[in-house]
Short mmCIF file of C-alpha atoms and ligand atoms in Angstrom, two decimals:
data_model
loop_
_atom_site.label_atom_id
_atom_site.label_comp_id
_atom_site.label_asym_id
_atom_site.label_seq_id
_atom_site.Cartn_x
_atom_site.Cartn_y
_atom_site.Cartn_z
CA UNK G 1 163.68 17.69 126.50
CA UNK G 2 167.35 16.77 126.24
CA UNK G 3 166.74 13.56 128.10
CA UNK G 4 163.80 12.72 125.93
CA UNK G 5 165.88 13.17 122.81
CA UNK G 6 168.58 10.96 124.18
CA UNK G 7 165.99 8.32 124.71
CA UNK G 8 164.54 8.44 121.27
CA UNK G 9 168.03 8.31 119.79
CA UNK G 10 168.82 5.01 121.42
CA UNK G 11 168.97 5.49 125.15
CA UNK G 12 168.96 2.14 126.88
CA UNK G 13 169.71 2.85 130.49
CA UNK G 14 167.37 3.29 133.41
CA UNK G 15 167.81 -0.10 134.94
CA UNK G 16 168.21 -1.89 131.62
CA UNK G 17 164.48 -2.18 131.09
CA UNK G 18 164.15 0.84 128.83
CA UNK G 19 161.09 -0.47 127.08
CA UNK G 20 159.29 -0.16 130.34
CA UNK G 21 159.87 3.55 130.43
CA UNK G 22 157.67 6.30 129.25
CA UNK G 23 158.91 9.79 128.96
CA UNK G 24 156.18 11.88 130.42
CA UNK G 25 156.71 15.57 130.46
CA UNK G 26 154.46 17.44 132.69
CA UNK G 27 154.79 21.06 131.90
CA UNK G 28 152.89 23.57 133.86
CA UNK G 29 153.03 27.19 134.83
CA UNK G 30 153.26 27.96 138.49
CA UNK G 31 152.22 31.52 138.03
CA UNK G 32 148.58 31.20 137.02
CA UNK G 33 147.27 32.70 133.80
CA UNK G 34 146.75 36.14 135.25
CA UNK G 35 150.43 36.67 135.98
CA UNK G 36 151.79 35.41 132.69
CA UNK G 37 151.90 38.59 130.63
CA UNK G 38 155.11 38.67 128.63
CA UNK G 39 156.00 35.17 129.72
CA UNK G 40 159.06 33.99 127.82
CA UNK G 41 161.48 31.12 127.80
CA UNK G 42 163.76 32.58 130.47
CA UNK G 43 161.02 32.64 133.05
CA UNK G 44 159.12 29.83 131.40
CA UNK G 45 161.59 27.08 132.06
CA UNK G 46 161.87 27.93 135.71
CA UNK G 47 158.16 27.28 136.02
CA UNK G 48 158.06 24.17 133.87
CA UNK G 49 158.80 20.78 135.29
CA UNK G 50 159.59 17.76 133.17
CA UNK G 51 158.92 14.32 134.60
CA UNK G 52 159.94 10.92 133.35
CA UNK G 53 157.97 8.00 134.53
CA UNK G 54 157.75 4.32 133.74
CA UNK G 55 154.63 2.74 132.31
CA UNK G 56 153.98 1.45 135.80
CA UNK G 57 154.40 4.91 137.24
CA UNK G 58 152.12 6.34 134.59
CA UNK G 59 149.52 3.80 135.57
CA UNK G 60 150.03 4.81 139.17
CA UNK G 61 149.73 8.46 138.29
CA UNK G 62 146.26 8.00 136.98
CA UNK G 63 145.32 5.96 140.03
CA UNK G 64 146.81 8.72 142.18
CA UNK G 65 149.17 6.90 144.48
CA UNK G 66 152.62 7.09 142.92
CA UNK G 67 155.87 8.54 144.14
CA UNK G 68 155.07 11.31 146.54
CA UNK G 69 157.18 14.05 144.95
CA UNK G 70 155.53 13.59 141.55
CA UNK G 71 152.10 13.34 143.07
CA UNK G 72 152.60 16.43 145.16
CA UNK G 73 153.20 18.39 141.97
CA UNK G 74 150.37 16.73 140.11
CA UNK G 75 147.89 17.30 142.85
CA UNK G 76 148.60 21.01 142.61
CA UNK G 77 147.75 21.12 138.92
CA UNK G 78 144.58 22.47 137.50
CA UNK G 79 143.34 20.40 134.62
CA UNK G 80 144.38 21.83 131.27
CA UNK G 81 147.69 23.10 132.68
CA UNK G 82 149.61 19.96 131.94
CA UNK G 83 150.98 18.38 128.78
CA UNK G 84 152.22 14.79 128.78
CA UNK G 85 154.58 13.40 126.14
CA UNK G 86 155.60 9.79 126.03
CA UNK G 87 157.80 7.41 124.05
CA UNK G 88 157.68 3.65 124.18
CA UNK G 89 157.71 0.49 122.11
CA UNK G 90 154.67 -0.02 119.86
CA UNK G 91 153.65 -3.22 121.61
CA UNK G 92 153.58 -1.49 124.95
CA UNK G 93 151.75 1.53 123.55
CA UNK G 94 149.08 -0.60 121.94
CA UNK G 95 148.56 -2.62 125.07
CA UNK G 96 144.98 -1.95 126.19
CA UNK G 97 146.17 -1.25 129.71
CA UNK G 98 148.45 1.56 128.50
CA UNK G 99 145.66 2.91 126.28
CA UNK G 100 143.26 2.87 129.24
CA UNK G 101 145.80 4.71 131.36
CA UNK G 102 146.34 7.40 128.74
CA UNK G 103 142.59 7.81 128.30
CA UNK G 104 142.17 8.15 132.05
CA UNK G 105 144.82 10.88 132.24
CA UNK G 106 143.00 12.74 129.47
CA UNK G 107 139.72 12.34 131.31
CA UNK G 108 141.29 14.05 134.30
CA UNK G 109 142.26 17.03 132.14
CA UNK G 110 145.84 16.16 131.23
CA UNK G 111 146.76 16.82 127.62
CA UNK G 112 148.41 13.70 126.28
CA UNK G 113 150.41 14.48 123.17
CA UNK G 114 150.25 11.55 120.76
CA UNK G 115 153.50 9.90 119.82
CA UNK G 116 154.74 9.74 116.22
CA UNK G 117 155.56 6.74 114.07
CA UNK G 118 159.01 5.85 112.84
CA UNK G 119 162.15 4.00 113.86
CA UNK G 120 162.14 3.40 117.61
CA UNK G 121 165.10 3.18 119.98
CA UNK G 122 165.02 -0.62 119.72
CA UNK G 123 165.13 -0.30 115.87
CA UNK G 124 161.56 -1.54 115.54
CA UNK G 125 159.38 0.59 113.27
CA UNK G 126 156.01 1.69 114.55
CA UNK G 127 154.15 4.15 116.72
CA UNK G 128 155.53 5.21 120.08
CA UNK G 129 158.27 7.56 118.93
CA UNK G 130 158.66 10.80 120.84
CA UNK G 131 157.28 13.69 118.72
CA UNK G 132 159.77 16.03 117.06
CA UNK G 133 161.17 18.88 119.14
CA UNK G 134 159.24 21.54 117.24
CA UNK G 135 156.00 19.67 117.89
CA UNK G 136 156.77 19.43 121.61
CA UNK G 137 157.75 23.09 121.68
CA UNK G 138 154.51 24.16 120.00
CA UNK G 139 152.51 22.20 122.60
CA UNK G 140 154.47 23.68 125.48
CA UNK G 141 154.10 27.20 124.09
CA UNK G 142 150.39 26.66 123.57
CA UNK G 143 150.04 25.62 127.18
CA UNK G 144 152.19 28.18 128.95
CA UNK G 145 153.56 30.90 126.71
CA UNK G 146 150.69 33.35 126.51
CA UNK G 147 147.88 34.68 128.67
CA UNK G 148 144.64 33.18 127.39
CA UNK G 149 142.91 36.50 126.82
CA UNK G 150 140.93 35.08 123.87
CA UNK G 151 139.64 32.01 125.72
CA UNK G 152 136.12 31.18 124.63
CA UNK G 153 136.25 33.46 121.57
CA UNK G 154 135.44 31.75 118.28
CA UNK G 155 137.77 33.25 115.69
CA UNK G 156 137.59 32.47 111.97
CA UNK G 157 140.59 33.55 109.90
CA UNK G 158 140.81 33.36 106.12
CA UNK G 159 144.21 33.21 104.48
CA UNK G 160 145.99 32.76 101.18
CA UNK G 161 144.88 33.07 97.59
CA UNK G 162 141.90 31.54 95.85
CA UNK G 163 142.23 29.75 92.53
CA UNK G 164 139.61 30.23 89.83
CA UNK G 165 139.70 27.41 87.32
CA UNK G 166 139.72 28.09 83.60
CA UNK G 167 140.14 24.52 82.45
CA UNK G 168 141.55 21.34 84.09
CA UNK G 169 145.07 22.77 83.70
CA UNK G 170 144.88 26.52 84.37
CA UNK G 171 143.51 28.94 86.91
CA UNK G 172 143.48 32.63 87.84
CA UNK G 173 145.09 33.50 91.17
CA UNK G 174 147.29 36.10 92.90
CA UNK G 175 150.59 36.32 94.78
CA UNK G 176 149.26 35.81 98.31
CA UNK G 177 151.30 33.28 100.33
CA UNK G 178 148.98 33.17 103.35
CA UNK G 179 151.68 34.24 105.84
CA UNK G 180 149.67 37.05 107.45
CA UNK G 181 146.55 34.92 107.90
CA UNK G 182 148.52 31.97 109.26
CA UNK G 183 150.31 34.26 111.73
CA UNK G 184 146.90 35.52 112.89
CA UNK G 185 145.54 32.01 113.30
CA UNK G 186 148.59 30.92 115.31
CA UNK G 187 148.54 33.99 117.54
CA UNK G 188 144.82 33.62 118.22
CA UNK G 189 145.23 29.92 119.06
CA UNK G 190 148.16 30.68 121.39
CA UNK G 191 145.95 33.19 123.16
CA UNK G 192 143.28 30.59 123.77
CA UNK G 193 140.79 31.30 120.98
CA UNK G 194 138.87 28.54 119.24
CA UNK G 195 140.30 29.09 115.77
CA UNK G 196 139.07 28.01 112.36
CA UNK G 197 141.57 28.64 109.59
CA UNK G 198 139.91 28.75 106.18
CA UNK G 199 142.62 28.94 103.58
CA UNK G 200 143.40 28.67 99.92
CA UNK G 201 146.37 26.71 98.66
CA UNK G 202 149.60 27.70 100.41
CA UNK G 203 153.02 26.15 100.97
CA UNK G 204 152.79 26.72 104.73
CA UNK G 205 152.57 23.92 107.32
CA UNK G 206 149.19 23.62 109.04
CA UNK G 207 148.71 25.73 112.15
CA UNK G 208 148.44 23.57 115.27
CA UNK G 209 145.44 23.92 117.57
CA UNK G 210 143.18 25.22 114.81
CA UNK G 211 140.44 23.65 112.74
CA UNK G 212 141.90 23.50 109.26
CA UNK G 213 139.48 24.17 106.39
CA UNK G 214 141.23 24.05 103.01
CA UNK G 215 139.36 25.55 100.05
CA UNK G 216 140.28 26.29 96.47
CA UNK G 217 137.93 28.85 94.92
CA UNK G 218 136.29 32.07 96.07
CA UNK G 219 132.92 30.30 95.98
CA UNK G 220 134.21 27.56 98.31
CA UNK G 221 135.65 30.18 100.65
CA UNK G 222 132.30 32.00 100.61
CA UNK G 223 130.50 28.79 101.58
CA UNK G 224 133.08 27.91 104.27
CA UNK G 225 132.79 31.37 105.87
CA UNK G 226 129.03 31.83 105.62
CA UNK G 227 128.17 28.34 106.87
CA UNK G 228 130.16 29.06 110.07
CA UNK G 229 129.14 32.69 110.45
CA UNK G 230 126.48 32.19 113.13
CA UNK G 231 129.00 30.45 115.36
CA UNK G 232 131.81 32.94 114.69
CA UNK G 233 132.56 35.79 117.11
CA UNK G 234 135.45 37.36 115.21
CA UNK G 235 136.01 37.04 111.47
CA UNK G 236 139.35 38.19 110.10
CA UNK G 237 139.44 38.11 106.30
CA UNK G 238 143.13 38.11 105.48
CA UNK G 239 142.61 36.01 102.34
CA UNK G 240 143.23 37.48 98.91
CA UNK G 241 139.92 36.42 97.40
CA UNK G 242 139.63 36.67 93.63
CA UNK G 243 137.13 39.31 92.56
CA UNK G 244 136.55 37.62 89.20
CA UNK G 245 136.45 34.06 87.87
CA UNK G 246 136.20 32.71 84.33
CA UNK G 247 132.54 32.65 83.30
CA UNK G 248 132.84 29.04 82.19
CA UNK G 249 135.23 26.29 83.15
CA UNK G 250 136.17 24.17 80.14
CA UNK G 251 135.84 20.42 80.65
CA UNK G 252 138.93 19.80 78.57
CA UNK G 253 142.21 21.60 78.22
CA UNK G 254 141.82 24.70 76.05
CA UNK G 255 144.04 24.23 72.99
CA UNK G 256 145.93 27.17 71.57
CA UNK G 257 144.91 28.71 68.25
CA UNK G 258 146.31 31.40 66.04
CA UNK G 259 145.71 34.92 67.31
CA UNK G 260 144.71 36.36 70.69
CA UNK G 261 142.44 34.81 73.26
CA UNK G 262 139.91 36.68 75.41
CA UNK G 263 138.60 35.03 78.55
CA UNK G 264 135.21 36.27 79.76
CA UNK G 265 135.11 36.63 83.55
CA UNK G 266 132.32 37.26 86.06
CA UNK G 267 132.28 38.64 89.60
CA UNK G 268 132.73 36.27 92.50
CA UNK G 269 130.63 36.62 95.62
CA UNK G 270 131.99 39.42 97.82
CA UNK G 271 132.20 37.51 101.11
CA UNK G 272 132.54 40.46 103.48
CA UNK G 273 130.22 42.55 101.35
CA UNK G 274 127.51 39.90 101.69
CA UNK G 275 127.85 39.11 105.38
CA UNK G 276 128.75 42.62 106.60
CA UNK G 277 125.15 43.85 106.53
CA UNK G 278 123.99 40.55 108.12
CA UNK G 279 126.25 40.67 111.16
CA UNK G 280 124.72 40.37 114.60
CA UNK G 281 127.30 39.92 117.36
CA UNK G 282 130.29 39.32 115.07
CA UNK G 283 133.35 41.55 114.88
CA UNK G 284 134.42 41.87 111.25
CA UNK G 285 137.97 42.71 110.29
CA UNK G 286 138.87 43.08 106.62
CA UNK G 287 142.20 43.61 104.90
CA UNK G 288 142.92 46.13 102.23
CA UNK G 289 145.95 46.07 99.99
CA UNK G 290 146.42 49.21 97.92
CA UNK G 291 149.11 50.82 95.81
CA UNK G 292 147.80 54.39 96.27
CA UNK G 293 145.32 56.43 98.37
CA UNK G 294 145.56 53.82 101.12
CA UNK G 295 143.44 55.52 103.76
CA UNK G 296 140.73 56.84 101.44
CA UNK G 297 140.28 53.54 99.58
CA UNK G 298 140.39 51.45 102.75
CA UNK G 299 138.00 53.71 104.65
CA UNK G 300 135.54 53.31 101.79
CA UNK G 301 135.68 49.51 102.28
CA UNK G 302 135.03 49.88 106.02
CA UNK G 303 131.80 51.74 105.34
CA UNK G 304 130.69 49.81 102.26
CA UNK G 305 131.11 46.37 103.82
CA UNK G 306 129.90 47.40 107.30
CA UNK G 307 133.20 46.35 108.92
CA UNK G 308 134.49 47.08 112.41
CA UNK G 309 138.08 47.39 111.31
CA UNK G 310 140.23 47.33 108.20
CA UNK G 311 143.92 46.44 108.24
CA UNK G 312 145.40 48.33 105.32
CA UNK G 313 148.80 48.08 103.73
CA UNK G 314 150.49 49.65 100.77
CA UNK G 315 152.07 47.08 98.48
CA UNK G 316 154.68 49.63 97.40
CA UNK G 317 156.08 50.24 100.90
CA UNK G 318 159.28 48.27 101.62
CA UNK G 319 158.63 45.32 103.93
CA UNK G 320 154.87 45.24 103.26
CA UNK G 321 154.50 43.15 100.12
CA UNK G 322 153.59 39.56 99.34
CA UNK G 323 155.62 36.70 100.74
CA UNK G 324 157.77 38.67 103.20
CA UNK G 325 157.80 38.03 106.95
CA UNK G 326 157.14 41.67 107.82
CA UNK G 327 154.31 44.10 107.28
CA UNK G 328 153.60 47.81 107.61
CA UNK G 329 149.91 48.28 108.37
CA UNK G 330 147.43 50.98 109.22
CA UNK G 331 144.37 50.21 111.33
CA UNK G 332 141.25 51.90 110.07
CA UNK G 333 138.24 51.93 112.36
CA UNK G 334 135.17 54.14 112.74
CA UNK G 335 137.24 56.12 115.28
CA UNK G 336 140.06 56.98 112.89
CA UNK G 337 143.37 55.59 111.68
CA UNK G 338 146.50 54.32 113.42
CA UNK G 339 149.69 53.63 111.52
CA UNK G 340 152.02 50.95 112.89
CA UNK G 341 155.76 50.74 112.19
CA UNK G 342 157.48 47.94 110.26
CA UNK G 343 156.90 44.78 112.30
CA UNK G 344 157.13 41.02 111.88
CA UNK G 345 153.87 39.45 110.74
CA UNK G 346 153.73 37.62 114.09
CA UNK G 347 153.82 40.95 115.93
CA UNK G 348 151.32 42.52 113.52
CA UNK G 349 149.02 39.57 114.25
CA UNK G 350 149.19 40.22 117.97
CA UNK G 351 148.65 43.95 117.47
CA UNK G 352 145.53 43.20 115.40
CA UNK G 353 144.19 40.84 118.08
CA UNK G 354 144.95 43.41 120.81
CA UNK G 355 142.99 46.04 118.87
CA UNK G 356 140.08 43.65 118.30
CA UNK G 357 139.99 42.75 122.01
CA UNK G 358 140.00 46.42 122.96
CA UNK G 359 137.23 47.30 120.53
CA UNK G 360 135.04 44.32 121.48
CA UNK G 361 135.32 45.29 125.13
CA UNK G 362 133.94 48.79 124.43
N1 CTP N 401 137.06 40.03 100.10
C1 CTP N 401 135.91 39.28 100.24
N2 CTP N 401 135.33 38.73 99.15
C2 CTP N 401 135.84 38.92 97.92
C3 CTP N 401 136.99 39.71 97.75
C4 CTP N 401 137.58 40.24 98.88
O1 CTP N 401 135.43 39.12 101.35
N3 CTP N 401 135.26 38.38 96.87
C5 CTP N 401 137.68 40.58 101.31
C6 CTP N 401 139.17 40.37 101.42
O2 CTP N 401 139.47 39.16 102.12
C7 CTP N 401 139.62 41.58 102.20
C8 CTP N 401 138.67 42.64 101.73
O3 CTP N 401 137.51 41.98 101.25
O4 CTP N 401 139.46 41.41 103.58
C9 CTP N 401 139.25 43.44 100.61
O5 CTP N 401 138.26 44.26 100.10
P1 CTP N 401 138.04 44.46 98.54
O6 CTP N 401 137.15 45.61 98.36
O7 CTP N 401 137.61 43.23 97.87
O8 CTP N 401 139.48 44.75 98.16
P2 CTP N 401 140.03 44.83 96.75
O9 CTP N 401 139.61 43.70 95.89
O10 CTP N 401 141.49 45.03 96.92
O11 CTP N 401 139.26 46.16 96.33
P3 CTP N 401 139.26 46.99 95.00
O12 CTP N 401 139.25 46.04 93.87
O13 CTP N 401 138.01 47.75 95.15
O14 CTP N 401 140.51 47.80 95.08
#
C-alpha cells in the first residue's frame, strides 16, 4: 500500500518506464475461510501479499506463464480470494489489450478494483489513478477480514428516515440518521451476504458491496421492500418509517395566513405489519424505539406484526439515541428477552446478525 501511494504521488522509478507499470495488489488469505474467525489486521497482513507487476507482467499473469514466484502464489489461489488494484496512464488503461487482460483476470475469478479518475503521476488528468486508501482498505477487508458466514443469504436492510411531503418546500420527517441500518448493511456485506440497502435520505456515504436503493417516502419504501420480498431471506427494518403523511400534497408552496394552521394527516402503509402475515421463508427483524415500557411495547409489536425478532431501544438511555455511534439494545424474540450492554453500532450490528444466524439455524 505504501508503495502504491508513492507511485500515485509521482513515483517515476522502476527502470524509468513507469508508465509501463501497473500496481497490482493480490491480497489473499492463506488460512481459508473456516479458520478466519476474529481475523484482524495483525494476523491479516501476514497472510496478505501485495504484488506489483508491469502491464506486460499482468498480461502474462492472465496467460499463466509469468515470473515463477508470482505464478506459484497465483496458482494456489481460489477464485474470489484475490483483489487486484492497478494504476497506470489513461492511454495505457484504455488500450484494448489492457482491457482484454483485465477482463480475462476477472473471468478467472480475480476481483479487479477499478481505478479512479484524477491527476495522474505524469500530471495528465484521466482514469487510471490508484483508488483512495479507504477504498482499497474496504476491498481488502471485504475479501479477508471476516468469515463469510452469511454467504448466499439475501439480506434487505432498511435505514434512515422517510420524508412525507406537504408541499414542494416542506415535509414531515424524524431524527433518524441511518447509522444503525448502515452499520447492519456493512456488517452483513462483510460477512458475505447479498445485501440490499433501502434507505431514506441520509448524510452517510454509500455502503460498498451492497445494492443501494434510495427512497424518499414511506410509500416508496413500502414498494421497494415488498417488490423484493419474495427474493429476500432476511429483512431487517431499521428505518424510522413515518406512520402518518399529509393527506394531500399541495402543488404550490403553502402561503402563510393569519392564525393557526392544521394539517390533516393519514396513516402510511405499515410495511412490516403488511408483510409479516405474508412471510414464507423470510426472517423478519423489526426495530422498536420507545421512551417507556420498552419490553411490553416491543413484545406487542413482535406478536402484532408476526416478527421473528425485535431490536428494542429506549431513547432516554444514555448512548442509545439518534445520531450517536453507540446503542443499548434489547433483543426480543418468542423465546424471551436479552439485554445487551452499551456497544458501538458496528458491534450491535454484528450481535444482531449473530442472533439471526442462530435463530435461522434452529
Ligand atoms: N415500520 C414499518 N412500517 C411503518 C412504520 C414502521 O414497517 N409504516 C417498522 C419500523 O421500521 C420498525 C417497526 O416497524 O422496524 C416499528 O414498529 P412500529 O409499531 O411502527 O413502531 P412505532 O411507530 O414506534 O410504534 P408506536 O407508534 O405504536 O409506538
